[in-house]
Amino acid sequence: KAISGALAETGIAKASHPVVTNIIYFDIDPNWGTAADFRDLLARHDVHFFALGPQRCRIVTHLDVSSAQVDQTIQTLRTLDRG
């Protein structure tokens, strides 16, 4: 839920489904490009997820994703938002 919250607070994306598990579906604001563009941008920051459609993405946090990695993802989102 923390990643979903950071996506929403920055305005980068909004959750397309309620977050109730470790799976987050979200739609990228078109001002950030397509889902594939955003996926590629975050991959350069070692944040990896799936682009499912023109704007829709999915992040899955498995048991092997640490809280430090979640925090780094959130920090990356906030840094990108500030330019």
CSV table of C-alpha atoms in Angstrom, one decimal:
chain,number,residue,atom,x,y,z
A,1,LYS,CA,0.0,0.0,0.0
A,2,ALA,CA,2.9,2.3,0.6
A,3,ILE,CA,4.0,2.2,-3.1
A,4,SER,CA,0.4,2.8,-4.2
A,5,GLY,CA,0.3,5.8,-1.9
A,6,ALA,CA,3.5,7.2,-3.2
A,7,LEU,CA,2.2,6.9,-6.8
A,8,ALA,CA,-0.9,8.7,-5.9
A,9,GLU,CA,0.7,11.4,-3.8
A,10,THR,CA,3.1,12.3,-6.6
A,11,GLY,CA,0.4,12.4,-9.2
A,12,ILE,CA,2.4,9.9,-11.3
A,13,ALA,CA,-0.4,7.3,-11.3
A,14,LYS,CA,-3.5,6.2,-9.6
A,15,ALA,CA,-4.5,2.8,-8.4
A,16,SER,CA,-6.9,1.1,-10.9
A,17,HIS,CA,-7.9,-1.5,-8.3
A,18,PRO,CA,-8.1,-1.4,-4.5
A,19,VAL,CA,-4.8,-2.6,-3.0
A,20,VAL,CA,-5.6,-5.6,-0.8
A,21,THR,CA,-2.7,-7.9,-1.5
A,22,ASN,CA,0.9,-7.6,-2.6
A,23,ILE,CA,-0.2,-6.8,-6.2
A,24,ILE,CA,-0.7,-3.2,-7.3
A,25,TYR,CA,-2.4,-2.3,-10.5
A,26,PHE,CA,-2.1,1.4,-11.5
A,27,ASP,CA,-2.6,3.7,-14.5
A,28,ILE,CA,0.2,6.1,-15.4
A,29,ASP,CA,-0.8,9.7,-15.9
A,30,PRO,CA,-0.4,10.3,-19.7
A,31,ASN,CA,1.9,13.3,-18.9
A,32,TRP,CA,4.5,10.6,-17.9
A,33,GLY,CA,4.2,8.8,-21.2
A,34,THR,CA,3.0,5.3,-21.7
A,35,ALA,CA,3.2,2.4,-19.2
A,36,ALA,CA,6.2,1.0,-21.2
A,37,ASP,CA,8.0,4.4,-21.1
A,38,PHE,CA,7.5,4.6,-17.3
A,39,ARG,CA,8.6,1.0,-16.9
A,40,ASP,CA,11.8,1.7,-18.8
A,41,LEU,CA,12.4,4.9,-16.8
A,42,LEU,CA,12.1,3.1,-13.5
A,43,ALA,CA,14.2,0.1,-14.7
A,44,ARG,CA,17.1,2.6,-15.0
A,45,HIS,CA,16.6,3.1,-11.2
A,46,ASP,CA,16.5,-0.7,-10.6
A,47,VAL,CA,12.7,-0.6,-10.0
A,48,HIS,CA,11.1,-3.4,-12.1
A,49,PHE,CA,7.4,-4.0,-12.9
A,50,PHE,CA,5.1,-5.0,-15.7
A,51,ALA,CA,3.5,-2.7,-18.4
A,52,LEU,CA,0.1,-4.3,-19.1
A,53,GLY,CA,-1.4,-1.9,-21.6
A,54,PRO,CA,-1.1,1.7,-22.9
A,55,GLN,CA,-1.3,3.2,-19.4
A,56,ARG,CA,-1.8,0.2,-17.0
A,57,CYS,CA,1.0,-1.3,-14.9
A,58,ARG,CA,1.4,-4.0,-12.3
A,59,ILE,CA,3.9,-4.2,-9.4
A,60,VAL,CA,4.2,-7.3,-7.3
A,61,THR,CA,6.0,-7.3,-4.0
A,62,HIS,CA,7.1,-10.8,-3.3
A,63,LEU,CA,8.5,-12.1,0.0
A,64,ASP,CA,12.0,-11.5,-1.3
A,65,VAL,CA,11.3,-7.7,-1.7
A,66,SER,CA,12.6,-6.1,1.5
A,67,SER,CA,11.2,-3.1,3.3
A,68,ALA,CA,14.4,-1.2,2.3
A,69,GLN,CA,13.6,-2.0,-1.4
A,70,VAL,CA,10.0,-0.7,-0.9
A,71,ASP,CA,11.5,2.5,0.7
A,72,GLN,CA,13.9,2.9,-2.2
A,73,THR,CA,11.1,2.6,-4.7
A,74,ILE,CA,9.1,5.2,-2.9
A,75,GLN,CA,12.1,7.5,-2.8
A,76,THR,CA,12.7,7.0,-6.5
A,77,LEU,CA,9.1,8.0,-7.3
A,78,ARG,CA,9.4,11.1,-5.1
A,79,THR,CA,12.7,12.1,-6.7
A,80,LEU,CA,11.3,11.6,-10.2
A,81,ASP,CA,8.3,13.7,-9.4
A,82,ARG,CA,10.5,16.6,-8.3
A,83,GLY,CA,12.4,16.4,-11.5
